[in-house]
Amino acid sequence: MNTAVKLGAYVAGLAVVFGGALGLGNAVGPLSGEPAKPSHDSGNHAAATPAPQATAGHGEHAAPAQQAKSNTPGGLQVSENGYTFTPLTAAIKPGEPTDFQFTVTGPDGKAVTDYQVQHDKKLHFIVVSRDLGTFQHLHPVEAGGGVWSVKMTLPEAGAYRAFADFAPTGGQALTLGGDLLVAGDYTPKALPAASRTSEVDGYTVTLDGELLPGQQSKLTLKVSKDGKPVTDLQPYLGAYGHLVALRGSDLAYLHVHPDGEPGDGKTQPGPEIVFYAEVPSRGDYRLFLDFQHEGKVRTADFTLGAGQGSTVKPSAEPTPSSTEHGDDHKH
């Protein structure tokens, strides 16, 4: 689309797009069950292929009896297994800081107040633009009574997707997704070009490996700065790196973790961070790697095709990242 369109016109067709996206998610079906861990698995952060719920958050916390309940990739539904993501803040203005509040209600209709701690947090909150050009990994705080609050700024008018990644105490890990709309003129953008190299704040991150639909695949990300390997990455949320993958067609969510963890006696603090992941289908995916060095969290981003379904053209140039960081980091 070459000219800006009003958001109202975009929203008029959004329900059709979301309906089709959910249908695609259901058509994908469940991933294969969790196989034996590979020999290079160092322990607590699962290096093996996630079970079906891995696409719905931190699946290693799911109760075995509950693992067959979901056959839809995470983030496509606002409600799952009786739990519902409910935004409480309606108005969001582009470029202005907003105290965004939300709740997660449980099967009893009440706000959930008891969560398992996963990677140092009770709840992880991800916000992306629907064209996957912007990414924010935020850390909301409990405001009381099951209400979560987070300060965030959505840079432009348009449609965004928010993901609440959590595990209620005694329940399985889930990722619920909801839409956020920012009023104003909006020009949709194409998915960023396919690239295996990302540059952010003077760091270069390269990605080696392939995404294989329905199969475990190894992804190795290597961090360097000023042409030199970074060998002193710092732990962030209990790991040397966190990787979020989102399917370009419908924003199906996959959260994976690296092979090994700080302090296990085997995992080195860089320059390489190794992940094992399984994507649910062919197509294009956006990958976002969070890593910490010299006291600051940065995000490297990539576009990668799985199988023969890639529709974006590769780029010979590194992807420059406009990521801004602080305690809550964003791309």
JSON list of N, CA, C and O in Angstrom, two decimals, residues 294-326:
[
{"chain": "A", "resi": 294, "resn": "GLU", "atom": "N", "xyz": [27.59, -5.50, 29.48]},
{"chain": "A", "resi": 294, "resn": "GLU", "atom": "CA", "xyz": [27.97, -4.22, 30.09]},
{"chain": "A", "resi": 294, "resn": "GLU", "atom": "C", "xyz": [26.77, -3.53, 30.73]},
{"chain": "A", "resi": 294, "resn": "GLU", "atom": "O", "xyz": [26.59, -2.32, 30.64]},
{"chain": "A", "resi": 295, "resn": "GLY", "atom": "N", "xyz": [25.94, -4.35, 31.37]},
{"chain": "A", "resi": 295, "resn": "GLY", "atom": "CA", "xyz": [24.83, -3.83, 32.16]},
{"chain": "A", "resi": 295, "resn": "GLY", "atom": "C", "xyz": [23.62, -3.37, 31.39]},
{"chain": "A", "resi": 295, "resn": "GLY", "atom": "O", "xyz": [22.69, -2.80, 31.98]},
{"chain": "A", "resi": 296, "resn": "LYS", "atom": "N", "xyz": [23.57, -3.63, 30.08]},
{"chain": "A", "resi": 296, "resn": "LYS", "atom": "CA", "xyz": [22.44, -3.18, 29.28]},
{"chain": "A", "resi": 296, "resn": "LYS", "atom": "C", "xyz": [21.89, -4.31, 28.41]},
{"chain": "A", "resi": 296, "resn": "LYS", "atom": "O", "xyz": [22.66, -5.08, 27.83]},
{"chain": "A", "resi": 297, "resn": "VAL", "atom": "N", "xyz": [20.57, -4.39, 28.36]},
{"chain": "A", "resi": 297, "resn": "VAL", "atom": "CA", "xyz": [19.91, -5.41, 27.54]},
{"chain": "A", "resi": 297, "resn": "VAL", "atom": "C", "xyz": [19.67, -4.84, 26.14]},
{"chain": "A", "resi": 297, "resn": "VAL", "atom": "O", "xyz": [19.21, -3.71, 25.98]},
{"chain": "A", "resi": 298, "resn": "ARG", "atom": "N", "xyz": [20.00, -5.66, 25.15]},
{"chain": "A", "resi": 298, "resn": "ARG", "atom": "CA", "xyz": [19.82, -5.26, 23.75]},
{"chain": "A", "resi": 298, "resn": "ARG", "atom": "C", "xyz": [19.04, -6.35, 23.03]},
{"chain": "A", "resi": 298, "resn": "ARG", "atom": "O", "xyz": [19.04, -7.51, 23.45]},
{"chain": "A", "resi": 299, "resn": "THR", "atom": "N", "xyz": [18.42, -5.98, 21.93]},
{"chain": "A", "resi": 299, "resn": "THR", "atom": "CA", "xyz": [17.63, -6.94, 21.15]},
{"chain": "A", "resi": 299, "resn": "THR", "atom": "C", "xyz": [18.11, -6.95, 19.70]},
{"chain": "A", "resi": 299, "resn": "THR", "atom": "O", "xyz": [18.13, -5.91, 19.05]},
{"chain": "A", "resi": 300, "resn": "ALA", "atom": "N", "xyz": [18.50, -8.12, 19.23]},
{"chain": "A", "resi": 300, "resn": "ALA", "atom": "CA", "xyz": [18.84, -8.33, 17.83]},
{"chain": "A", "resi": 300, "resn": "ALA", "atom": "C", "xyz": [17.66, -9.00, 17.15]},
{"chain": "A", "resi": 300, "resn": "ALA", "atom": "O", "xyz": [17.00, -9.86, 17.74]},
{"chain": "A", "resi": 301, "resn": "ASP", "atom": "N", "xyz": [17.37, -8.60, 15.91]},
{"chain": "A", "resi": 301, "resn": "ASP", "atom": "CA", "xyz": [16.20, -9.15, 15.23]},
{"chain": "A", "resi": 301, "resn": "ASP", "atom": "C", "xyz": [16.58, -9.72, 13.87]},
{"chain": "A", "resi": 301, "resn": "ASP", "atom": "O", "xyz": [17.50, -9.25, 13.20]},
{"chain": "A", "resi": 302, "resn": "PHE", "atom": "N", "xyz": [15.84, -10.75, 13.46]},
{"chain": "A", "resi": 302, "resn": "PHE", "atom": "CA", "xyz": [16.11, -11.47, 12.22]},
{"chain": "A", "resi": 302, "resn": "PHE", "atom": "C", "xyz": [14.79, -11.86, 11.56]},
{"chain": "A", "resi": 302, "resn": "PHE", "atom": "O", "xyz": [13.77, -11.99, 12.22]},
{"chain": "A", "resi": 303, "resn": "THR", "atom": "N", "xyz": [14.83, -12.06, 10.25]},
{"chain": "A", "resi": 303, "resn": "THR", "atom": "CA", "xyz": [13.72, -12.66, 9.51]},
{"chain": "A", "resi": 303, "resn": "THR", "atom": "C", "xyz": [14.24, -13.92, 8.86]},
{"chain": "A", "resi": 303, "resn": "THR", "atom": "O", "xyz": [15.27, -13.89, 8.17]},
{"chain": "A", "resi": 304, "resn": "LEU", "atom": "N", "xyz": [13.55, -15.03, 9.09]},
{"chain": "A", "resi": 304, "resn": "LEU", "atom": "CA", "xyz": [14.04, -16.32, 8.61]},
{"chain": "A", "resi": 304, "resn": "LEU", "atom": "C", "xyz": [12.88, -17.14, 8.08]},
{"chain": "A", "resi": 304, "resn": "LEU", "atom": "O", "xyz": [11.80, -17.16, 8.69]},
{"chain": "A", "resi": 305, "resn": "GLY", "atom": "N", "xyz": [13.07, -17.80, 6.95]},
{"chain": "A", "resi": 305, "resn": "GLY", "atom": "CA", "xyz": [12.04, -18.65, 6.38]},
{"chain": "A", "resi": 305, "resn": "GLY", "atom": "C", "xyz": [12.19, -20.09, 6.86]},
{"chain": "A", "resi": 305, "resn": "GLY", "atom": "O", "xyz": [13.30, -20.57, 7.06]},
{"chain": "A", "resi": 306, "resn": "ALA", "atom": "N", "xyz": [11.06, -20.76, 7.05]},
{"chain": "A", "resi": 306, "resn": "ALA", "atom": "CA", "xyz": [11.05, -22.17, 7.44]},
{"chain": "A", "resi": 306, "resn": "ALA", "atom": "C", "xyz": [10.53, -23.00, 6.27]},
{"chain": "A", "resi": 306, "resn": "ALA", "atom": "O", "xyz": [9.49, -22.67, 5.69]},
{"chain": "A", "resi": 307, "resn": "GLY", "atom": "N", "xyz": [11.22, -24.08, 5.91]},
{"chain": "A", "resi": 307, "resn": "GLY", "atom": "CA", "xyz": [10.79, -24.90, 4.79]},
{"chain": "A", "resi": 307, "resn": "GLY", "atom": "C", "xyz": [10.88, -24.12, 3.49]},
{"chain": "A", "resi": 307, "resn": "GLY", "atom": "O", "xyz": [11.74, -23.27, 3.29]},
{"chain": "A", "resi": 308, "resn": "GLN", "atom": "N", "xyz": [9.93, -24.38, 2.60]},
{"chain": "A", "resi": 308, "resn": "GLN", "atom": "CA", "xyz": [9.90, -23.69, 1.30]},
{"chain": "A", "resi": 308, "resn": "GLN", "atom": "C", "xyz": [8.90, -22.56, 1.29]},
{"chain": "A", "resi": 308, "resn": "GLN", "atom": "O", "xyz": [8.56, -22.04, 0.24]},
{"chain": "A", "resi": 309, "resn": "GLY", "atom": "N", "xyz": [8.44, -22.15, 2.50]},
{"chain": "A", "resi": 309, "resn": "GLY", "atom": "CA", "xyz": [7.36, -21.18, 2.54]},
{"chain": "A", "resi": 309, "resn": "GLY", "atom": "C", "xyz": [7.79, -19.73, 2.62]},
{"chain": "A", "resi": 309, "resn": "GLY", "atom": "O", "xyz": [6.97, -18.85, 2.78]},
{"chain": "A", "resi": 310, "resn": "SER", "atom": "N", "xyz": [9.10, -19.45, 2.51]},
{"chain": "A", "resi": 310, "resn": "SER", "atom": "CA", "xyz": [9.56, -18.07, 2.65]},
{"chain": "A", "resi": 310, "resn": "SER", "atom": "C", "xyz": [9.06, -17.22, 1.49]},
{"chain": "A", "resi": 310, "resn": "SER", "atom": "O", "xyz": [9.13, -17.60, 0.33]},
{"chain": "A", "resi": 311, "resn": "THR", "atom": "N", "xyz": [8.55, -16.04, 1.82]},
{"chain": "A", "resi": 311, "resn": "THR", "atom": "CA", "xyz": [8.06, -15.11, 0.81]},
{"chain": "A", "resi": 311, "resn": "THR", "atom": "C", "xyz": [8.83, -13.81, 0.79]},
{"chain": "A", "resi": 311, "resn": "THR", "atom": "O", "xyz": [8.63, -12.98, -0.09]},
{"chain": "A", "resi": 312, "resn": "VAL", "atom": "N", "xyz": [9.71, -13.61, 1.78]},
{"chain": "A", "resi": 312, "resn": "VAL", "atom": "CA", "xyz": [10.48, -12.36, 1.82]},
{"chain": "A", "resi": 312, "resn": "VAL", "atom": "C", "xyz": [11.83, -12.58, 1.18]},
{"chain": "A", "resi": 312, "resn": "VAL", "atom": "O", "xyz": [12.42, -13.65, 1.26]},
{"chain": "A", "resi": 313, "resn": "LYS", "atom": "N", "xyz": [12.33, -11.56, 0.51]},
{"chain": "A", "resi": 313, "resn": "LYS", "atom": "CA", "xyz": [13.60, -11.66, -0.18]},
{"chain": "A", "resi": 313, "resn": "LYS", "atom": "C", "xyz": [14.75, -11.43, 0.80]},
{"chain": "A", "resi": 313, "resn": "LYS", "atom": "O", "xyz": [14.67, -10.58, 1.68]},
{"chain": "A", "resi": 314, "resn": "PRO", "atom": "N", "xyz": [15.85, -12.19, 0.64]},
{"chain": "A", "resi": 314, "resn": "PRO", "atom": "CA", "xyz": [16.99, -12.01, 1.53]},
{"chain": "A", "resi": 314, "resn": "PRO", "atom": "C", "xyz": [17.66, -10.67, 1.29]},
{"chain": "A", "resi": 314, "resn": "PRO", "atom": "O", "xyz": [17.64, -10.13, 0.19]},
{"chain": "A", "resi": 315, "resn": "SER", "atom": "N", "xyz": [18.27, -10.17, 2.35]},
{"chain": "A", "resi": 315, "resn": "SER", "atom": "CA", "xyz": [19.01, -8.91, 2.25]},
{"chain": "A", "resi": 315, "resn": "SER", "atom": "C", "xyz": [20.48, -9.19, 2.43]},
{"chain": "A", "resi": 315, "resn": "SER", "atom": "O", "xyz": [20.89, -9.97, 3.29]},
{"chain": "A", "resi": 316, "resn": "ALA", "atom": "N", "xyz": [21.31, -8.56, 1.62]},
{"chain": "A", "resi": 316, "resn": "ALA", "atom": "CA", "xyz": [22.75, -8.73, 1.73]},
{"chain": "A", "resi": 316, "resn": "ALA", "atom": "C", "xyz": [23.32, -7.88, 2.85]},
{"chain": "A", "resi": 316, "resn": "ALA", "atom": "O", "xyz": [24.46, -8.07, 3.27]},
{"chain": "A", "resi": 317, "resn": "GLU", "atom": "N", "xyz": [22.55, -6.92, 3.34]},
{"chain": "A", "resi": 317, "resn": "GLU", "atom": "CA", "xyz": [23.04, -6.02, 4.37]},
{"chain": "A", "resi": 317, "resn": "GLU", "atom": "C", "xyz": [22.53, -6.45, 5.73]},
{"chain": "A", "resi": 317, "resn": "GLU", "atom": "O", "xyz": [21.44, -7.01, 5.86]},
{"chain": "A", "resi": 318, "resn": "PRO", "atom": "N", "xyz": [23.31, -6.19, 6.81]},
{"chain": "A", "resi": 318, "resn": "PRO", "atom": "CA", "xyz": [22.83, -6.48, 8.15]},
{"chain": "A", "resi": 318, "resn": "PRO", "atom": "C", "xyz": [21.58, -5.68, 8.46]},
{"chain": "A", "resi": 318, "resn": "PRO", "atom": "O", "xyz": [21.39, -4.57, 7.94]},
{"chain": "A", "resi": 319, "resn": "THR", "atom": "N", "xyz": [20.72, -6.25, 9.29]},
{"chain": "A", "resi": 319, "resn": "THR", "atom": "CA", "xyz": [19.52, -5.55, 9.70]},
{"chain": "A", "resi": 319, "resn": "THR", "atom": "C", "xyz": [19.87, -4.56, 10.81]},
{"chain": "A", "resi": 319, "resn": "THR", "atom": "O", "xyz": [20.27, -4.98, 11.90]},
{"chain": "A", "resi": 320, "resn": "PRO", "atom": "N", "xyz": [19.78, -3.24, 10.57]},
{"chain": "A", "resi": 320, "resn": "PRO", "atom": "CA", "xyz": [20.07, -2.30, 11.63]},
{"chain": "A", "resi": 320, "resn": "PRO", "atom": "C", "xyz": [18.93, -2.28, 12.63]},
{"chain": "A", "resi": 320, "resn": "PRO", "atom": "O", "xyz": [17.76, -2.22, 12.26]},
{"chain": "A", "resi": 321, "resn": "SER", "atom": "N", "xyz": [19.26, -2.34, 13.90]},
{"chain": "A", "resi": 321, "resn": "SER", "atom": "CA", "xyz": [18.22, -2.34, 14.92]},
{"chain": "A", "resi": 321, "resn": "SER", "atom": "C", "xyz": [18.10, -0.96, 15.52]},
{"chain": "A", "resi": 321, "resn": "SER", "atom": "O", "xyz": [19.09, -0.32, 15.85]},
{"chain": "A", "resi": 322, "resn": "SER", "atom": "N", "xyz": [16.85, -0.51, 15.67]},
{"chain": "A", "resi": 322, "resn": "SER", "atom": "CA", "xyz": [16.59, 0.77, 16.31]},
{"chain": "A", "resi": 322, "resn": "SER", "atom": "C", "xyz": [16.17, 0.55, 17.74]},
{"chain": "A", "resi": 322, "resn": "SER", "atom": "O", "xyz": [15.47, 1.37, 18.33]},
{"chain": "A", "resi": 323, "resn": "THR", "atom": "N", "xyz": [16.58, -0.58, 18.32]},
{"chain": "A", "resi": 323, "resn": "THR", "atom": "CA", "xyz": [16.17, -0.96, 19.66]},
{"chain": "A", "resi": 323, "resn": "THR", "atom": "C", "xyz": [16.58, 0.08, 20.68]},
{"chain": "A", "resi": 323, "resn": "THR", "atom": "O", "xyz": [17.71, 0.53, 20.72]},
{"chain": "A", "resi": 324, "resn": "GLU", "atom": "N", "xyz": [15.61, 0.41, 21.52]},
{"chain": "A", "resi": 324, "resn": "GLU", "atom": "CA", "xyz": [15.90, 1.24, 22.68]},
{"chain": "A", "resi": 324, "resn": "GLU", "atom": "C", "xyz": [15.83, 0.33, 23.89]},
{"chain": "A", "resi": 324, "resn": "GLU", "atom": "O", "xyz": [15.00, -0.56, 23.97]},
{"chain": "A", "resi": 325, "resn": "HIS", "atom": "N", "xyz": [16.68, 0.56, 24.89]},
{"chain": "A", "resi": 325, "resn": "HIS", "atom": "CA", "xyz": [16.74, -0.34, 26.01]},
{"chain": "A", "resi": 325, "resn": "HIS", "atom": "C", "xyz": [16.77, 0.42, 27.31]},
{"chain": "A", "resi": 325, "resn": "HIS", "atom": "O", "xyz": [17.18, 1.54, 27.42]},
{"chain": "A", "resi": 326, "resn": "GLY", "atom": "N", "xyz": [16.37, -0.29, 28.31]},
{"chain": "A", "resi": 326, "resn": "GLY", "atom": "CA", "xyz": [16.44, 0.16, 29.69]},
{"chain": "A", "resi": 326, "resn": "GLY", "atom": "C", "xyz": [16.09, -1.06, 30.48]},
{"chain": "A", "resi": 326, "resn": "GLY", "atom": "O", "xyz": [16.43, -2.19, 30.16]}
]
